[in-house]
Amino acid sequence: MKGIILAGGSGTRLYPSTLATSKQLLAVYDKPMVYHPLSVLMLAGIREILVISTPESVPPLRSLLGDGSHLGLEISYAEQESPRGIAEALVIGADHIGDGPVALILGDNVFHGAGFPQLLRTARAELDGCTLFGYPVSDPERYGIGEVDAEGNLVSLEEKPDRPRSDNAITGLYFYDADAVEIARGLTPSDRGELEITDVNRVYLEQGRARLIRLGRGYTWLDAGTHDSLLAASQYVHVIEKRQGVRVACVEEIALRMGYIAPEHCHQLGARMKNSEYGQYLMQVARLVA
C-alpha cells in the first residue's frame, strides 16, 4: 500500500498565520502539523509516501521532510496548483499509486489512540474496496456522515444532513483499493468546481464495497484547520505528553520502533535537536531501545 498526504489549500481559515507559510508547517504543540498525518501512515506500515501541496508550500515541506531516508521512508512530492478537491489527489498521485491500494490522509487531521496502530494494520490487511473511518460527534449536521449496518457495512453517506441518521463523522483518512484512481478520473466536478471525495466513496457504496470503522471511546480525532481547533489539538497533545511522558506523532520514534532506523541513528537525529525537549526525548528513547 502506498500513502498520500494531501497538504494543499491556502489555509485561509488560519489567516494571518498562514499568509507566509503552509498550514501543515504550523506547530501542533511541539512539532509541525504534518508530522501527524505522516505518523498515521507510518503506523499503518506504509513507507512510500507522496506529499501533495501547493507550488509555494512544496519547497518548505521538502526542506522539513527531505526524501524520508532519515526515517527509513521514501517521500516524494507533487503540486496541486489550486484547490480542486480532495479526490484530485488520487489523480495527481496516479503514478505513485500504480496498480495497488492507497491510503489518503488530509494534512490537518490529528488521530490518537492506544489501539490505533493495530486498527490501521488490520484495516489495511482486510481492505476490500473502500474503508472509511468514522468518529462520533455531538453535532453531526456539520459533517459528512456515514450510516452503517450491524456488520459495519456502509449503507448511506450524507453531507451535512438536516436530520442525521448517524453520529459517525467521516474523518480525513481513506483506504482504497486499486480502483480508486480510475473512479476519481471519471468524476464530474461539483458545483464548486472540485472533485469530491464523497463522490468516490459513493461509487464504492453503490458497488457494495464500502466499509466504515468507528473510532469510538479511547480514540481522538481532531481537525486542526481553524485557530480554535489548532489550539485544542495543541492542548490535547500537551496534556498527553506531559502526563504520560511520551510523544504523540513522534515520527523518529515510530521509525525506530517499526525497525526502519537503528537506535544509533535515532540518537543522532535527537542530537541535532539536543537543545530542545524533543531532541532530548529522542536520545533517551534511543538509549532505552538500544
mmCIF file with all atom_site columns, N, CA, C and O in Angstrom, residues 4 6 80 84-91 97 102-106 130-132 144 154 157 159 170-176 180-181 183-185 187-190 192-205 210:
data_model
loop_
_atom_site.group_PDB
_atom_site.id
_atom_site.type_symbol
_atom_site.label_atom_id
_atom_site.label_alt_id
_atom_site.label_comp_id
_atom_site.label_asym_id
_atom_site.label_entity_id
_atom_site.label_seq_id
_atom_site.pdbx_PDB_ins_code
_atom_site.Cartn_x
_atom_site.Cartn_y
_atom_site.Cartn_z
_atom_site.occupancy
_atom_site.B_iso_or_equiv
_atom_site.pdbx_formal_charge
_atom_site.auth_seq_id
_atom_site.auth_comp_id
_atom_site.auth_asym_id
_atom_site.auth_atom_id
_atom_site.pdbx_PDB_model_num
ATOM 1   N N  . ILE A 1 4   ? -0.569  8.774  0.617   1.00 0.00 ? 4   ILE A N  1
ATOM 2   C CA . ILE A 1 4   ? -0.612  10.146 0.116   1.00 0.00 ? 4   ILE A CA 1
ATOM 3   C C  . ILE A 1 4   ? -1.051  11.061 1.254   1.00 0.00 ? 4   ILE A C  1
ATOM 4   O O  . ILE A 1 4   ? -2.042  10.787 1.936   1.00 0.00 ? 4   ILE A O  1
ATOM 5   N N  . LEU A 1 6   ? -2.372  14.804 1.605   1.00 0.00 ? 6   LEU A N  1
ATOM 6   C CA . LEU A 1 6   ? -2.827  15.987 0.888   1.00 0.00 ? 6   LEU A CA 1
ATOM 7   C C  . LEU A 1 6   ? -2.664  17.185 1.817   1.00 0.00 ? 6   LEU A C  1
ATOM 8   O O  . LEU A 1 6   ? -3.448  17.392 2.738   1.00 0.00 ? 6   LEU A O  1
ATOM 9   N N  . GLN A 1 80  ? -0.377  20.543 -6.324  1.00 0.00 ? 80  GLN A N  1
ATOM 10  C CA . GLN A 1 80  ? -1.773  20.785 -6.676  1.00 0.00 ? 80  GLN A CA 1
ATOM 11  C C  . GLN A 1 80  ? -1.892  22.298 -6.864  1.00 0.00 ? 80  GLN A C  1
ATOM 12  O O  . GLN A 1 80  ? -1.856  23.052 -5.889  1.00 0.00 ? 80  GLN A O  1
ATOM 13  N N  . ARG A 1 84  ? -8.663  21.893 -6.041  1.00 0.00 ? 84  ARG A N  1
ATOM 14  C CA . ARG A 1 84  ? -9.674  21.318 -6.926  1.00 0.00 ? 84  ARG A CA 1
ATOM 15  C C  . ARG A 1 84  ? -10.248 20.025 -6.347  1.00 0.00 ? 84  ARG A C  1
ATOM 16  O O  . ARG A 1 84  ? -10.687 19.162 -7.093  1.00 0.00 ? 84  ARG A O  1
ATOM 17  N N  . GLY A 1 85  ? -10.242 19.925 -5.039  1.00 0.00 ? 85  GLY A N  1
ATOM 18  C CA . GLY A 1 85  ? -10.896 18.805 -4.393  1.00 0.00 ? 85  GLY A CA 1
ATOM 19  C C  . GLY A 1 85  ? -9.947  17.740 -3.874  1.00 0.00 ? 85  GLY A C  1
ATOM 20  O O  . GLY A 1 85  ? -8.861  17.533 -4.422  1.00 0.00 ? 85  GLY A O  1
ATOM 21  N N  . ILE A 1 86  ? -10.391 17.077 -2.810  1.00 0.00 ? 86  ILE A N  1
ATOM 22  C CA . ILE A 1 86  ? -9.590  16.018 -2.191  1.00 0.00 ? 86  ILE A CA 1
ATOM 23  C C  . ILE A 1 86  ? -9.362  14.876 -3.169  1.00 0.00 ? 86  ILE A C  1
ATOM 24  O O  . ILE A 1 86  ? -8.266  14.310 -3.245  1.00 0.00 ? 86  ILE A O  1
ATOM 25  N N  . ALA A 1 87  ? -10.386 14.524 -3.942  1.00 0.00 ? 87  ALA A N  1
ATOM 26  C CA . ALA A 1 87  ? -10.271 13.380 -4.854  1.00 0.00 ? 87  ALA A CA 1
ATOM 27  C C  . ALA A 1 87  ? -9.227  13.605 -5.937  1.00 0.00 ? 87  ALA A C  1
ATOM 28  O O  . ALA A 1 87  ? -8.708  12.645 -6.514  1.00 0.00 ? 87  ALA A O  1
ATOM 29  N N  . GLU A 1 88  ? -8.887  14.878 -6.214  1.00 0.00 ? 88  GLU A N  1
ATOM 30  C CA . GLU A 1 88  ? -7.863  15.129 -7.222  1.00 0.00 ? 88  GLU A CA 1
ATOM 31  C C  . GLU A 1 88  ? -6.510  14.579 -6.782  1.00 0.00 ? 88  GLU A C  1
ATOM 32  O O  . GLU A 1 88  ? -5.641  14.305 -7.615  1.00 0.00 ? 88  GLU A O  1
ATOM 33  N N  . ALA A 1 89  ? -6.315  14.402 -5.490  1.00 0.00 ? 89  ALA A N  1
ATOM 34  C CA . ALA A 1 89  ? -5.058  13.818 -5.004  1.00 0.00 ? 89  ALA A CA 1
ATOM 35  C C  . ALA A 1 89  ? -4.837  12.432 -5.593  1.00 0.00 ? 89  ALA A C  1
ATOM 36  O O  . ALA A 1 89  ? -3.695  12.029 -5.850  1.00 0.00 ? 89  ALA A O  1
ATOM 37  N N  . LEU A 1 90  ? -5.914  11.690 -5.814  1.00 0.00 ? 90  LEU A N  1
ATOM 38  C CA . LEU A 1 90  ? -5.799  10.356 -6.406  1.00 0.00 ? 90  LEU A CA 1
ATOM 39  C C  . LEU A 1 90  ? -5.368  10.435 -7.863  1.00 0.00 ? 90  LEU A C  1
ATOM 40  O O  . LEU A 1 90  ? -4.642  9.566  -8.348  1.00 0.00 ? 90  LEU A O  1
ATOM 41  N N  . VAL A 1 91  ? -5.805  11.477 -8.559  1.00 0.00 ? 91  VAL A N  1
ATOM 42  C CA . VAL A 1 91  ? -5.416  11.671 -9.956  1.00 0.00 ? 91  VAL A CA 1
ATOM 43  C C  . VAL A 1 91  ? -3.971  12.141 -10.036 1.00 0.00 ? 91  VAL A C  1
ATOM 44  O O  . VAL A 1 91  ? -3.165  11.615 -10.812 1.00 0.00 ? 91  VAL A O  1
ATOM 45  N N  . ILE A 1 97  ? 0.731   5.782  -6.994  1.00 0.00 ? 97  ILE A N  1
ATOM 46  C CA . ILE A 1 97  ? -0.116  4.681  -6.521  1.00 0.00 ? 97  ILE A CA 1
ATOM 47  C C  . ILE A 1 97  ? 0.113   3.418  -7.339  1.00 0.00 ? 97  ILE A C  1
ATOM 48  O O  . ILE A 1 97  ? 0.166   2.310  -6.791  1.00 0.00 ? 97  ILE A O  1
ATOM 49  N N  . VAL A 1 102 ? -4.125  2.314  -1.795  1.00 0.00 ? 102 VAL A N  1
ATOM 50  C CA . VAL A 1 102 ? -3.576  3.584  -1.326  1.00 0.00 ? 102 VAL A CA 1
ATOM 51  C C  . VAL A 1 102 ? -4.303  4.034  -0.066  1.00 0.00 ? 102 VAL A C  1
ATOM 52  O O  . VAL A 1 102 ? -5.499  3.786  0.104   1.00 0.00 ? 102 VAL A O  1
ATOM 53  N N  . ALA A 1 103 ? -3.558  4.679  0.811   1.00 0.00 ? 103 ALA A N  1
ATOM 54  C CA . ALA A 1 103 ? -4.130  5.350  1.976   1.00 0.00 ? 103 ALA A CA 1
ATOM 55  C C  . ALA A 1 103 ? -3.959  6.845  1.766   1.00 0.00 ? 103 ALA A C  1
ATOM 56  O O  . ALA A 1 103 ? -2.840  7.326  1.584   1.00 0.00 ? 103 ALA A O  1
ATOM 57  N N  . LEU A 1 104 ? -5.056  7.570  1.776   1.00 0.00 ? 104 LEU A N  1
ATOM 58  C CA . LEU A 1 104 ? -5.051  9.019  1.596   1.00 0.00 ? 104 LEU A CA 1
ATOM 59  C C  . LEU A 1 104 ? -5.439  9.666  2.912   1.00 0.00 ? 104 LEU A C  1
ATOM 60  O O  . LEU A 1 104 ? -6.428  9.284  3.530   1.00 0.00 ? 104 LEU A O  1
ATOM 61  N N  . ILE A 1 105 ? -4.644  10.659 3.346   1.00 0.00 ? 105 ILE A N  1
ATOM 62  C CA . ILE A 1 105 ? -4.944  11.344 4.595   1.00 0.00 ? 105 ILE A CA 1
ATOM 63  C C  . ILE A 1 105 ? -4.765  12.843 4.407   1.00 0.00 ? 105 ILE A C  1
ATOM 64  O O  . ILE A 1 105 ? -3.871  13.295 3.682   1.00 0.00 ? 105 ILE A O  1
ATOM 65  N N  . LEU A 1 106 ? -5.613  13.609 5.049   1.00 0.00 ? 106 LEU A N  1
ATOM 66  C CA . LEU A 1 106 ? -5.541  15.062 4.961   1.00 0.00 ? 106 LEU A CA 1
ATOM 67  C C  . LEU A 1 106 ? -4.475  15.588 5.923   1.00 0.00 ? 106 LEU A C  1
ATOM 68  O O  . LEU A 1 106 ? -4.309  15.089 7.037   1.00 0.00 ? 106 LEU A O  1
ATOM 69  N N  . CYS A 1 130 ? -13.239 0.050  -0.278  1.00 0.00 ? 130 CYS A N  1
ATOM 70  C CA . CYS A 1 130 ? -13.027 1.337  0.382   1.00 0.00 ? 130 CYS A CA 1
ATOM 71  C C  . CYS A 1 130 ? -13.278 1.181  1.877   1.00 0.00 ? 130 CYS A C  1
ATOM 72  O O  . CYS A 1 130 ? -14.286 0.608  2.288   1.00 0.00 ? 130 CYS A O  1
ATOM 73  N N  . THR A 1 131 ? -12.355 1.686  2.692   1.00 0.00 ? 131 THR A N  1
ATOM 74  C CA . THR A 1 131 ? -12.555 1.706  4.138   1.00 0.00 ? 131 THR A CA 1
ATOM 75  C C  . THR A 1 131 ? -12.438 3.137  4.620   1.00 0.00 ? 131 THR A C  1
ATOM 76  O O  . THR A 1 131 ? -11.425 3.807  4.391   1.00 0.00 ? 131 THR A O  1
ATOM 77  N N  . LEU A 1 132 ? -13.491 3.616  5.271   1.00 0.00 ? 132 LEU A N  1
ATOM 78  C CA . LEU A 1 132 ? -13.518 4.946  5.863   1.00 0.00 ? 132 LEU A CA 1
ATOM 79  C C  . LEU A 1 132 ? -13.453 4.811  7.373   1.00 0.00 ? 132 LEU A C  1
ATOM 80  O O  . LEU A 1 132 ? -13.707 3.745  7.937   1.00 0.00 ? 132 LEU A O  1
ATOM 81  N N  . GLY A 1 144 ? -19.803 15.404 7.035   1.00 0.00 ? 144 GLY A N  1
ATOM 82  C CA . GLY A 1 144 ? -20.219 14.293 6.218   1.00 0.00 ? 144 GLY A CA 1
ATOM 83  C C  . GLY A 1 144 ? -20.437 13.106 7.132   1.00 0.00 ? 144 GLY A C  1
ATOM 84  O O  . GLY A 1 144 ? -19.594 12.802 7.984   1.00 0.00 ? 144 GLY A O  1
ATOM 85  N N  . LEU A 1 154 ? -21.100 0.120  5.148   1.00 0.00 ? 154 LEU A N  1
ATOM 86  C CA . LEU A 1 154 ? -21.628 1.456  4.943   1.00 0.00 ? 154 LEU A CA 1
ATOM 87  C C  . LEU A 1 154 ? -22.902 1.360  4.110   1.00 0.00 ? 154 LEU A C  1
ATOM 88  O O  . LEU A 1 154 ? -22.923 0.740  3.050   1.00 0.00 ? 154 LEU A O  1
ATOM 89  N N  . LEU A 1 157 ? -24.359 7.697  2.841   1.00 0.00 ? 157 LEU A N  1
ATOM 90  C CA . LEU A 1 157 ? -23.476 8.841  3.067   1.00 0.00 ? 157 LEU A CA 1
ATOM 91  C C  . LEU A 1 157 ? -24.295 10.108 2.898   1.00 0.00 ? 157 LEU A C  1
ATOM 92  O O  . LEU A 1 157 ? -25.036 10.250 1.927   1.00 0.00 ? 157 LEU A O  1
ATOM 93  N N  . GLU A 1 159 ? -24.021 14.519 3.329   1.00 0.00 ? 159 GLU A N  1
ATOM 94  C CA . GLU A 1 159 ? -23.210 15.697 3.571   1.00 0.00 ? 159 GLU A CA 1
ATOM 95  C C  . GLU A 1 159 ? -24.002 16.715 4.386   1.00 0.00 ? 159 GLU A C  1
ATOM 96  O O  . GLU A 1 159 ? -25.028 17.218 3.928   1.00 0.00 ? 159 GLU A O  1
ATOM 97  N N  . ILE A 1 170 ? -17.327 11.439 8.991   1.00 0.00 ? 170 ILE A N  1
ATOM 98  C CA . ILE A 1 170 ? -16.283 10.845 8.161   1.00 0.00 ? 170 ILE A CA 1
ATOM 99  C C  . ILE A 1 170 ? -14.998 11.648 8.342   1.00 0.00 ? 170 ILE A C  1
ATOM 100 O O  . ILE A 1 170 ? -14.950 12.845 8.046   1.00 0.00 ? 170 ILE A O  1
ATOM 101 N N  . THR A 1 171 ? -13.967 11.004 8.837   1.00 0.00 ? 171 THR A N  1
ATOM 102 C CA . THR A 1 171 ? -12.696 11.679 9.073   1.00 0.00 ? 171 THR A CA 1
ATOM 103 C C  . THR A 1 171 ? -11.903 11.803 7.772   1.00 0.00 ? 171 THR A C  1
ATOM 104 O O  . THR A 1 171 ? -12.303 11.283 6.729   1.00 0.00 ? 171 THR A O  1
ATOM 105 N N  . GLY A 1 172 ? -10.757 12.468 7.866   1.00 0.00 ? 172 GLY A N  1
ATOM 106 C CA . GLY A 1 172 ? -9.922  12.687 6.693   1.00 0.00 ? 172 GLY A CA 1
ATOM 107 C C  . GLY A 1 172 ? -8.904  11.605 6.441   1.00 0.00 ? 172 GLY A C  1
ATOM 108 O O  . GLY A 1 172 ? -7.761  11.883 6.035   1.00 0.00 ? 172 GLY A O  1
ATOM 109 N N  . LEU A 1 173 ? -9.282  10.359 6.652   1.00 0.00 ? 173 LEU A N  1
ATOM 110 C CA . LEU A 1 173 ? -8.419  9.202  6.393   1.00 0.00 ? 173 LEU A CA 1
ATOM 111 C C  . LEU A 1 173 ? -9.208  8.198  5.567   1.00 0.00 ? 173 LEU A C  1
ATOM 112 O O  . LEU A 1 173 ? -10.308 7.798  5.966   1.00 0.00 ? 173 LEU A O  1
ATOM 113 N N  . TYR A 1 174 ? -8.639  7.788  4.430   1.00 0.00 ? 174 TYR A N  1
ATOM 114 C CA . TYR A 1 174 ? -9.357  6.930  3.487   1.00 0.00 ? 174 TYR A CA 1
ATOM 115 C C  . TYR A 1 174 ? -8.424  5.840  2.978   1.00 0.00 ? 174 TYR A C  1
ATOM 116 O O  . TYR A 1 174 ? -7.309  6.124  2.542   1.00 0.00 ? 174 TYR A O  1
ATOM 117 N N  . PHE A 1 175 ? -8.883  4.589  3.025   1.00 0.00 ? 175 PHE A N  1
ATOM 118 C CA . PHE A 1 175 ? -8.157  3.460  2.440   1.00 0.00 ? 175 PHE A CA 1
ATOM 119 C C  . PHE A 1 175 ? -8.921  3.010  1.191   1.00 0.00 ? 175 PHE A C  1
ATOM 120 O O  . PHE A 1 175 ? -10.132 2.773  1.257   1.00 0.00 ? 175 PHE A O  1
ATOM 121 N N  . TYR A 1 176 ? -8.206  2.900  0.059   1.00 0.00 ? 176 TYR A N  1
ATOM 122 C CA . TYR A 1 176 ? -8.837  2.495  -1.194  1.00 0.00 ? 176 TYR A CA 1
ATOM 123 C C  . TYR A 1 176 ? -8.053  1.375  -1.865  1.00 0.00 ? 176 TYR A C  1
ATOM 124 O O  . TYR A 1 176 ? -6.822  1.305  -1.750  1.00 0.00 ? 176 TYR A O  1
ATOM 125 N N  . ALA A 1 180 ? -9.439  3.095  -7.171  1.00 0.00 ? 180 ALA A N  1
ATOM 126 C CA . ALA A 1 180 ? -9.720  4.471  -6.757  1.00 0.00 ? 180 ALA A CA 1
ATOM 127 C C  . ALA A 1 180 ? -9.293  5.500  -7.793  1.00 0.00 ? 180 ALA A C  1
ATOM 128 O O  . ALA A 1 180 ? -9.999  6.502  -8.011  1.00 0.00 ? 180 ALA A O  1
ATOM 129 N N  . VAL A 1 181 ? -8.161  5.282  -8.445  1.00 0.00 ? 181 VAL A N  1
ATOM 130 C CA . VAL A 1 181 ? -7.666  6.266  -9.403  1.00 0.00 ? 181 VAL A CA 1
ATOM 131 C C  . VAL A 1 181 ? -8.635  6.416  -10.572 1.00 0.00 ? 181 VAL A C  1
ATOM 132 O O  . VAL A 1 181 ? -9.005  7.536  -10.951 1.00 0.00 ? 181 VAL A O  1
ATOM 133 N N  . ILE A 1 183 ? -11.769 5.653  -10.639 1.00 0.00 ? 183 ILE A N  1
ATOM 134 C CA . ILE A 1 183 ? -13.023 6.242  -10.152 1.00 0.00 ? 183 ILE A CA 1
ATOM 135 C C  . ILE A 1 183 ? -12.881 7.753  -10.064 1.00 0.00 ? 183 ILE A C  1
ATOM 136 O O  . ILE A 1 183 ? -13.764 8.506  -10.506 1.00 0.00 ? 183 ILE A O  1
ATOM 137 N N  . ALA A 1 184 ? -11.765 8.222  -9.516  1.00 0.00 ? 184 ALA A N  1
ATOM 138 C CA . ALA A 1 184 ? -11.538 9.664  -9.391  1.00 0.00 ? 184 ALA A CA 1
ATOM 139 C C  . ALA A 1 184 ? -11.445 10.331 -10.758 1.00 0.00 ? 184 ALA A C  1
ATOM 140 O O  . ALA A 1 184 ? -11.973 11.432 -10.968 1.00 0.00 ? 184 ALA A O  1
ATOM 141 N N  . ARG A 1 185 ? -10.796 9.664  -11.691 1.00 0.00 ? 185 ARG A N  1
ATOM 142 C CA . ARG A 1 185 ? -10.672 10.222 -13.044 1.00 0.00 ? 185 ARG A CA 1
ATOM 143 C C  . ARG A 1 185 ? -12.019 10.347 -13.737 1.00 0.00 ? 185 ARG A C  1
ATOM 144 O O  . ARG A 1 185 ? -12.216 11.210 -14.598 1.00 0.00 ? 185 ARG A O  1
ATOM 145 N N  . LEU A 1 187 ? -14.875 11.175 -12.342 1.00 0.00 ? 187 LEU A N  1
ATOM 146 C CA . LEU A 1 187 ? -15.807 12.066 -11.658 1.00 0.00 ? 187 LEU A CA 1
ATOM 147 C C  . LEU A 1 187 ? -16.078 13.332 -12.456 1.00 0.00 ? 187 LEU A C  1
ATOM 148 O O  . LEU A 1 187 ? -15.225 13.827 -13.191 1.00 0.00 ? 187 LEU A O  1
ATOM 149 N N  . THR A 1 188 ? -17.254 13.873 -12.265 1.00 0.00 ? 188 THR A N  1
ATOM 150 C CA . THR A 1 188 ? -17.603 15.189 -12.783 1.00 0.00 ? 188 THR A CA 1
ATOM 151 C C  . THR A 1 188 ? -17.425 16.199 -11.656 1.00 0.00 ? 188 THR A C  1
ATOM 152 O O  . THR A 1 188 ? -17.906 15.961 -10.546 1.00 0.00 ? 188 THR A O  1
ATOM 153 N N  . PRO A 1 189 ? -16.738 17.309 -11.911 1.00 0.00 ? 189 PRO A N  1
ATOM 154 C CA . PRO A 1 189 ? -16.569 18.307 -10.845 1.00 0.00 ? 189 PRO A CA 1
ATOM 155 C C  . PRO A 1 189 ? -17.909 18.768 -10.281 1.00 0.00 ? 189 PRO A C  1
ATOM 156 O O  . PRO A 1 189 ? -18.908 18.860 -11.000 1.00 0.00 ? 189 PRO A O  1
ATOM 157 N N  . SER A 1 190 ? -17.918 19.059 -9.009  1.00 0.00 ? 190 SER A N  1
ATOM 158 C CA . SER A 1 190 ? -19.133 19.527 -8.344  1.00 0.00 ? 190 SER A CA 1
ATOM 159 C C  . SER A 1 190 ? -19.419 20.975 -8.726  1.00 0.00 ? 190 SER A C  1
ATOM 160 O O  . SER A 1 190 ? -18.675 21.604 -9.481  1.00 0.00 ? 190 SER A O  1
ATOM 161 N N  . ARG A 1 192 ? -18.952 23.502 -7.073  1.00 0.00 ? 192 ARG A N  1
ATOM 162 C CA . ARG A 1 192 ? -17.864 24.395 -6.668  1.00 0.00 ? 192 ARG A CA 1
ATOM 163 C C  . ARG A 1 192 ? -16.570 24.114 -7.434  1.00 0.00 ? 192 ARG A C  1
ATOM 164 O O  . ARG A 1 192 ? -15.511 24.626 -7.081  1.00 0.00 ? 192 ARG A O  1
ATOM 165 N N  . GLY A 1 193 ? -16.672 23.269 -8.483  1.00 0.00 ? 193 GLY A N  1
ATOM 166 C CA . GLY A 1 193 ? -15.536 23.032 -9.358  1.00 0.00 ? 193 GLY A CA 1
ATOM 167 C C  . GLY A 1 193 ? -14.502 22.074 -8.815  1.00 0.00 ? 193 GLY A C  1
ATOM 168 O O  . GLY A 1 193 ? -13.347 22.092 -9.264  1.00 0.00 ? 193 GLY A O  1
ATOM 169 N N  . GLU A 1 194 ? -14.896 21.208 -7.885  1.00 0.00 ? 194 GLU A N  1
ATOM 170 C CA . GLU A 1 194 ? -13.942 20.295 -7.257  1.00 0.00 ? 194 GLU A CA 1
ATOM 171 C C  . GLU A 1 194 ? -14.334 18.843 -7.490  1.00 0.00 ? 194 GLU A C  1
ATOM 172 O O  . GLU A 1 194 ? -15.504 18.515 -7.700  1.00 0.00 ? 194 GLU A O  1
ATOM 173 N N  . LEU A 1 195 ? -13.319 17.985 -7.450  1.00 0.00 ? 195 LEU A N  1
ATOM 174 C CA . LEU A 1 195 ? -13.557 16.543 -7.466  1.00 0.00 ? 195 LEU A CA 1
ATOM 175 C C  . LEU A 1 195 ? -13.767 16.117 -6.015  1.00 0.00 ? 195 LEU A C  1
ATOM 176 O O  . LEU A 1 195 ? -12.838 16.153 -5.209  1.00 0.00 ? 195 LEU A O  1
ATOM 177 N N  . GLU A 1 196 ? -14.977 15.744 -5.698  1.00 0.00 ? 196 GLU A N  1
ATOM 178 C CA . GLU A 1 196 ? -15.354 15.499 -4.307  1.00 0.00 ? 196 GLU A CA 1
ATOM 179 C C  . GLU A 1 196 ? -15.009 14.073 -3.879  1.00 0.00 ? 196 GLU A C  1
ATOM 180 O O  . GLU A 1 196 ? -15.367 13.103 -4.557  1.00 0.00 ? 196 GLU A O  1
ATOM 181 N N  . ILE A 1 197 ? -14.366 13.954 -2.730  1.00 0.00 ? 197 ILE A N  1
ATOM 182 C CA . ILE A 1 197 ? -14.004 12.630 -2.227  1.00 0.00 ? 197 ILE A CA 1
ATOM 183 C C  . ILE A 1 197 ? -15.258 11.847 -1.856  1.00 0.00 ? 197 ILE A C  1
ATOM 184 O O  . ILE A 1 197 ? -15.287 10.609 -1.938  1.00 0.00 ? 197 ILE A O  1
ATOM 185 N N  . THR A 1 198 ? -16.327 12.537 -1.483  1.00 0.00 ? 198 THR A N  1
ATOM 186 C CA . THR A 1 198 ? -17.589 11.859 -1.179  1.00 0.00 ? 198 THR A CA 1
ATOM 187 C C  . THR A 1 198 ? -18.124 11.133 -2.405  1.00 0.00 ? 198 THR A C  1
ATOM 188 O O  . THR A 1 198 ? -18.730 10.054 -2.290  1.00 0.00 ? 198 THR A O  1
ATOM 189 N N  . ASP A 1 199 ? -17.896 11.698 -3.599  1.00 0.00 ? 199 ASP A N  1
ATOM 190 C CA . ASP A 1 199 ? -18.360 11.042 -4.824  1.00 0.00 ? 199 ASP A CA 1
ATOM 191 C C  . ASP A 1 199 ? -17.591 9.751  -5.078  1.00 0.00 ? 199 ASP A C  1
ATOM 192 O O  . ASP A 1 199 ? -18.158 8.769  -5.582  1.00 0.00 ? 199 ASP A O  1
ATOM 193 N N  . VAL A 1 200 ? -16.301 9.737  -4.742  1.00 0.00 ? 200 VAL A N  1
ATOM 194 C CA . VAL A 1 200 ? -15.522 8.495  -4.829  1.00 0.00 ? 200 VAL A CA 1
ATOM 195 C C  . VAL A 1 200 ? -16.113 7.462  -3.881  1.00 0.00 ? 200 VAL A C  1
ATOM 196 O O  . VAL A 1 200 ? -16.359 6.304  -4.253  1.00 0.00 ? 200 VAL A O  1
ATOM 197 N N  . ASN A 1 201 ? -16.371 7.887  -2.657  1.00 0.00 ? 201 ASN A N  1
ATOM 198 C CA . ASN A 1 201 ? -16.905 6.964  -1.657  1.00 0.00 ? 201 ASN A CA 1
ATOM 199 C C  . ASN A 1 201 ? -18.275 6.434  -2.053  1.00 0.00 ? 201 ASN A C  1
ATOM 200 O O  . ASN A 1 201 ? -18.606 5.270  -1.790  1.00 0.00 ? 201 ASN A O  1
ATOM 201 N N  . ARG A 1 202 ? -19.067 7.277  -2.719  1.00 0.00 ? 202 ARG A N  1
ATOM 202 C CA . ARG A 1 202 ? -20.405 6.847  -3.130  1.00 0.00 ? 202 ARG A CA 1
ATOM 203 C C  . ARG A 1 202 ? -20.342 5.773  -4.212  1.00 0.00 ? 202 ARG A C  1
ATOM 204 O O  . ARG A 1 202 ? -21.206 4.897  -4.274  1.00 0.00 ? 202 ARG A O  1
ATOM 205 N N  . VAL A 1 203 ? -19.337 5.833  -5.081  1.00 0.00 ? 203 VAL A N  1
ATOM 206 C CA . VAL A 1 203 ? -19.187 4.788  -6.092  1.00 0.00 ? 203 VAL A CA 1
ATOM 207 C C  . VAL A 1 203 ? -18.949 3.448  -5.411  1.00 0.00 ? 203 VAL A C  1
ATOM 208 O O  . VAL A 1 203 ? -19.579 2.431  -5.751  1.00 0.00 ? 203 VAL A O  1
ATOM 209 N N  . TYR A 1 204 ? -18.045 3.433  -4.438  1.00 0.00 ? 204 TYR A N  1
ATOM 210 C CA . TYR A 1 204 ? -17.799 2.196  -3.696  1.00 0.00 ? 204 TYR A CA 1
ATOM 211 C C  . TYR A 1 204 ? -19.055 1.757  -2.941  1.00 0.00 ? 204 TYR A C  1
ATOM 212 O O  . TYR A 1 204 ? -19.357 0.557  -2.852  1.00 0.00 ? 204 TYR A O  1
ATOM 213 N N  . LEU A 1 205 ? -19.787 2.719  -2.400  1.00 0.00 ? 205 LEU A N  1
ATOM 214 C CA . LEU A 1 205 ? -21.016 2.402  -1.676  1.00 0.00 ? 205 LEU A CA 1
ATOM 215 C C  . LEU A 1 205 ? -22.024 1.734  -2.602  1.00 0.00 ? 205 LEU A C  1
ATOM 216 O O  . LEU A 1 205 ? -22.642 0.717  -2.250  1.00 0.00 ? 205 LEU A O  1
ATOM 217 N N  . ALA A 1 210 ? -17.999 -0.656 0.374   1.00 0.00 ? 210 ALA A N  1
ATOM 218 C CA . ALA A 1 210 ? -17.593 0.405  1.281   1.00 0.00 ? 210 ALA A CA 1
ATOM 219 C C  . ALA A 1 210 ? -17.816 -0.024 2.725   1.00 0.00 ? 210 ALA A C  1
ATOM 220 O O  . ALA A 1 210 ? -18.864 -0.575 3.062   1.00 0.00 ? 210 ALA A O  1
#
